[in-house]
Amino acid sequence: MKNIVILISGRGSNMEAIVRACRDEAWPARIAAVVSNRPDAAGLQFAADHGIATAVVDHRQHASREAFDAELARVIDGLAPDVVVLAGFMRILTPGFVQHYAGRLLNVHPSLLPAFPGLHTHQRAIEAGCKVAGATVHHVTPELDHGPIVIQAAVPVLPGDTPQQLAERVLALEHQIYPRAVRWAVEGTLRLHGGVVTQTEGEPQLVMAPQA
Ligand code: NHR
Ligand code: GAR
């Protein structure tokens, strides 16, 4: 049994998708805990309701990013994690933290990286006149939103889209690609060569939105 630890900051809908896939597809893994940096994260309730251990490491209670990350790593390491999953986790992590979990730390980012690293991705994609947007699951490296790409999903940007409408369309596909990527990490079917990730069983690493 592999141990998955999921880090959230808010709603936790990607966390929910991973919890459901782990259970419904009977992965050889368990969700060891859901950890939030915000005590009021809505996703903590879902986890508790599903019998999953929860923990809060409040960044506001720590004087520096290093101190916060040290406490976060102490809590996570107590869970013997094989895979650590950032699911709407909103704190930039220090290089030391990232190195400690190198190769077992994944993030979902709501853009087609390398376009639009950082925040407010949907608004930026609309303002740039992009006709396609999407989401990326990547290995986390010290440089923000620049790690090797595991899987991407593409959706159209429709005329008149608001950032909220686009976010909703992207999120629906995040819920497809993120559980798939975490399953691959659990199975050990990802290989990294020269910054490029391949899935050893040839499963698709691209999902396109169904045509409207
Ligand atoms: N840490 C590292 N080192 N590398 C990455 O690739 C990371 C990371 C931490 C989080 C998620 C990322 C995203 O998917 C992620 C990737 C937060 C911010 C941010 O600016 C940016 C990107 C991401 C997450 N956070 C502010 C901060 O000062 C706080 C914002 C807030 O609390 O609302 O940490 O987009
Ligand atoms: C998701 O769209 C995720 O890609 C994004 O926040 C949302 C979280 O939703 N992540 C970031 O913007 C990270 N900076 P969720 O809490 O319902 O999974």
Coordinates of C-alpha atoms and ligand atoms in Angstrom, one line a residue:
M1 CA 0.0 0.0 0.0
K2 CA 1.4 3.4 -1.0
N3 CA 0.7 6.5 1.0
I4 CA -0.7 9.6 -0.6
V5 CA -0.7 12.9 1.2
I6 CA -2.8 15.7 -0.3
L7 CA -2.2 19.4 0.4
I8 CA -5.1 21.8 -0.1
S9 CA -5.8 25.5 0.7
G10 CA -9.5 25.8 -0.1
R11 CA -12.4 24.0 -1.8
G12 CA -10.5 20.8 -2.5
S13 CA -12.5 19.5 -5.5
N14 CA -9.3 18.0 -7.0
M15 CA -8.7 16.3 -3.7
E16 CA -12.2 14.9 -3.9
A17 CA -11.6 13.6 -7.4
I18 CA -8.4 11.8 -6.2
V19 CA -10.1 10.4 -3.1
R20 CA -13.0 9.0 -5.2
A21 CA -10.7 7.6 -7.9
C22 CA -8.4 5.9 -5.3
R23 CA -11.5 4.2 -3.8
D24 CA -13.5 3.4 -7.0
E25 CA -10.5 2.2 -9.0
A26 CA -9.1 0.3 -5.9
W27 CA -5.6 1.8 -6.3
P28 CA -2.9 0.0 -4.2
A29 CA -2.8 3.2 -2.2
R30 CA -4.5 5.0 0.6
I31 CA -5.0 8.7 1.3
A32 CA -2.9 8.9 4.4
A33 CA -4.0 12.5 5.2
V34 CA -5.3 15.8 3.8
V35 CA -3.2 18.7 5.1
S36 CA -4.3 22.4 4.7
N37 CA -2.5 25.6 5.4
R38 CA -5.8 27.2 6.1
P39 CA -7.9 26.1 9.1
D40 CA -11.1 27.1 7.2
A41 CA -10.4 25.2 4.0
A42 CA -13.8 23.6 2.9
G43 CA -12.0 20.5 1.7
L44 CA -11.1 19.5 5.3
Q45 CA -14.8 18.7 6.0
F46 CA -15.1 16.4 3.0
A47 CA -11.9 14.5 4.1
A48 CA -13.2 14.1 7.6
D49 CA -16.6 12.9 6.4
H50 CA -14.7 10.2 4.4
G51 CA -12.8 9.0 7.4
I52 CA -9.5 10.5 6.2
A53 CA -7.1 12.0 8.7
T54 CA -6.7 15.8 8.5
A55 CA -4.1 18.3 9.7
V56 CA -3.7 22.0 9.6
V57 CA -0.3 23.8 9.4
D58 CA -1.3 27.5 9.4
H59 CA 1.2 29.6 7.5
R60 CA 0.2 32.6 9.5
Q61 CA 1.5 30.9 12.7
H62 CA 5.0 30.8 11.3
A63 CA 7.5 33.6 11.1
S64 CA 9.1 32.6 7.8
R65 CA 8.5 30.4 4.7
E66 CA 11.4 28.2 6.0
A67 CA 9.7 27.8 9.4
F68 CA 6.3 27.0 7.8
D69 CA 7.8 24.5 5.3
A70 CA 9.8 22.8 8.1
E71 CA 6.7 22.2 10.1
L72 CA 4.8 21.1 7.0
A73 CA 7.5 18.6 6.2
R74 CA 7.5 17.3 9.8
V75 CA 3.8 16.6 9.6
I76 CA 4.0 15.0 6.1
D77 CA 7.1 12.9 6.9
G78 CA 5.1 11.5 9.9
L79 CA 2.7 10.0 7.4
A80 CA 5.5 8.1 5.4
P81 CA 4.4 9.5 2.1
D82 CA 5.1 7.9 -1.3
V83 CA 3.4 10.7 -3.2
V84 CA 2.6 14.2 -2.1
V85 CA -0.1 16.0 -4.1
L86 CA -0.6 19.8 -4.2
A87 CA -4.4 20.2 -5.0
G88 CA -5.2 23.9 -5.0
F89 CA -2.4 24.5 -2.5
M90 CA -1.6 28.2 -2.6
R91 CA 1.7 28.6 -0.8
I92 CA 5.0 28.8 -2.7
L93 CA 7.3 26.1 -1.3
T94 CA 11.0 26.7 -0.5
P95 CA 13.7 24.9 -2.5
G96 CA 14.6 22.8 0.5
F97 CA 11.1 21.5 0.9
V98 CA 10.9 20.7 -2.9
Q99 CA 14.2 18.9 -2.9
H100 CA 13.2 16.8 0.1
Y101 CA 10.2 15.4 -1.9
A102 CA 11.9 15.4 -5.3
G103 CA 10.3 12.9 -7.7
R104 CA 7.2 12.4 -5.4
L105 CA 5.7 15.9 -5.5
L106 CA 2.9 16.7 -8.0
N107 CA 0.9 19.9 -8.7
V108 CA -2.1 20.8 -10.9
H109 CA -1.8 24.2 -12.4
P110 CA -4.8 25.8 -14.3
S111 CA -3.0 26.7 -17.5
L112 CA -1.2 25.0 -20.4
L113 CA 2.3 25.4 -19.1
P114 CA 4.8 26.9 -19.9
A115 CA 2.1 29.6 -20.6
F116 CA 0.9 31.5 -17.6
P117 CA 2.8 30.3 -14.6
G118 CA 1.6 31.9 -11.3
L119 CA -1.8 33.3 -10.4
H120 CA -4.9 34.6 -12.3
T121 CA -4.3 32.3 -15.2
H122 CA -7.8 32.3 -16.7
Q123 CA -8.0 36.1 -16.7
R124 CA -4.6 36.3 -18.3
A125 CA -5.5 33.8 -21.0
I126 CA -8.6 35.7 -21.9
E127 CA -6.8 39.0 -22.0
A128 CA -4.1 37.5 -24.2
G129 CA -6.8 36.4 -26.7
C130 CA -5.9 32.7 -26.3
K131 CA -8.3 30.4 -28.2
V132 CA -7.2 27.4 -26.1
A133 CA -6.6 27.1 -22.4
G134 CA -6.3 24.2 -20.0
A135 CA -4.5 22.6 -17.1
T136 CA -1.2 20.9 -16.5
V137 CA -0.1 18.3 -13.9
H138 CA 3.6 18.6 -13.4
H139 CA 6.4 17.5 -11.1
V140 CA 7.1 20.3 -8.6
T141 CA 10.6 21.9 -8.9
P142 CA 12.0 24.9 -7.0
E143 CA 11.1 27.2 -9.9
L144 CA 7.4 28.0 -9.7
D145 CA 5.2 26.1 -12.2
H146 CA 8.2 25.0 -14.3
G147 CA 8.5 21.3 -13.5
P148 CA 8.4 18.4 -16.0
I149 CA 4.9 18.0 -17.5
V150 CA 3.0 14.7 -16.7
I151 CA -0.3 15.3 -18.4
Q152 CA -2.2 18.2 -19.9
A153 CA -5.9 18.9 -20.8
A154 CA -7.0 21.5 -23.4
V155 CA -10.3 23.3 -23.5
P156 CA -11.6 26.0 -25.9
V157 CA -11.8 29.6 -24.8
L158 CA -15.2 30.7 -26.0
P159 CA -16.1 34.3 -27.1
G160 CA -17.3 36.3 -24.2
D161 CA -16.0 33.8 -21.6
T162 CA -15.5 35.3 -18.1
P163 CA -12.6 34.0 -16.0
Q164 CA -15.1 32.1 -13.9
Q165 CA -16.7 30.4 -16.9
L166 CA -13.3 29.4 -18.2
A167 CA -12.1 28.2 -14.8
E168 CA -15.2 25.9 -14.5
R169 CA -14.5 24.4 -17.9
V170 CA -10.8 23.8 -17.1
L171 CA -11.6 22.5 -13.6
A172 CA -13.9 19.7 -15.0
L173 CA -10.8 18.4 -16.9
E174 CA -8.5 18.8 -14.0
H175 CA -10.8 16.3 -12.3
Q176 CA -10.0 13.9 -15.1
I177 CA -6.3 14.3 -15.5
Y178 CA -5.2 14.7 -11.9
P179 CA -6.4 11.4 -10.6
R180 CA -4.9 9.7 -13.6
A181 CA -1.5 11.3 -12.9
V182 CA -1.6 10.4 -9.3
R183 CA -2.4 6.8 -10.2
W184 CA 0.6 6.7 -12.5
A185 CA 2.8 8.0 -9.7
V186 CA 1.4 5.3 -7.3
E187 CA 2.0 2.6 -9.9
G188 CA 5.5 3.9 -10.7
T189 CA 4.7 4.1 -14.5
L190 CA 6.2 7.6 -15.0
R191 CA 9.8 8.0 -16.4
L192 CA 11.7 11.2 -16.7
H193 CA 14.3 11.6 -19.5
G194 CA 15.9 15.0 -20.1
G195 CA 13.1 16.9 -18.6
V196 CA 10.4 15.0 -20.5
V197 CA 8.0 12.7 -18.7
T198 CA 6.7 9.6 -20.4
Q199 CA 4.1 7.1 -19.2
T200 CA 5.5 3.6 -19.6
E201 CA 2.2 1.9 -20.5
G202 CA 1.5 4.4 -23.3
E203 CA -1.6 5.8 -21.6
P204 CA -2.6 9.2 -23.1
Q205 CA -0.9 12.2 -21.6
L206 CA -3.2 14.7 -23.3
V207 CA -7.0 15.1 -22.8
M208 CA -9.0 17.3 -25.2
A209 CA -12.3 18.7 -24.2
P210 CA -15.2 17.0 -26.0
Q211 CA -16.5 19.1 -28.9
A212 CA -19.4 21.3 -27.9
Ligands
NHR1 N1 6.3 25.7 -5.0 C1 7.3 25.5 -5.8 N2 8.6 25.6 -5.3 N3 7.2 25.2 -7.1 C2 6.0 25.1 -7.6 O1 5.9 24.7 -8.9 C3 4.8 25.3 -6.9 C4 5.0 25.6 -5.5 C5 4.0 25.8 -4.7 C6 2.7 25.8 -5.2 C7 1.1 25.7 -7.1 C8 1.0 27.0 -7.9 C9 -0.1 26.9 -9.0 O2 -0.5 25.8 -9.4 C10 2.5 25.6 -6.5 C11 3.5 25.3 -7.4 C12 0.7 29.6 -5.2 C13 1.2 30.7 -5.8 C14 1.4 32.0 -5.1 O3 1.8 33.0 -5.6 C15 1.7 30.6 -7.1 C16 1.6 29.4 -7.8 C17 1.1 28.2 -7.2 C18 0.6 28.4 -5.9 N4 1.1 32.0 -3.7 C19 1.2 33.2 -2.9 C20 2.5 33.0 -2.0 O4 3.0 34.1 -1.5 C21 0.0 33.3 -1.9 C22 -1.3 33.4 -2.6 C23 -2.5 33.1 -1.7 O5 -2.3 32.7 -0.6 O6 -3.6 33.3 -2.2 O7 2.9 31.9 -1.6 O8 -0.5 28.0 -9.5
GAR2 C1 -7.8 24.5 -9.3 O1 -8.3 25.1 -10.5 C2 -6.3 24.5 -9.3 O2 -5.8 24.2 -10.6 C3 -6.0 25.9 -8.9 O3 -6.9 26.2 -8.0 C4 -8.1 25.4 -8.1 C5 -8.3 24.7 -6.9 O4 -9.5 24.1 -6.8 N1 -4.6 25.9 -8.4 C6 -4.0 27.1 -8.3 O5 -4.4 28.1 -8.8 C7 -2.7 27.0 -7.6 N2 -2.1 28.3 -7.5 P1 -9.9 22.9 -5.8 O6 -9.4 23.4 -4.4 O7 -11.3 22.8 -5.9 O8 -9.1 21.7 -6.2

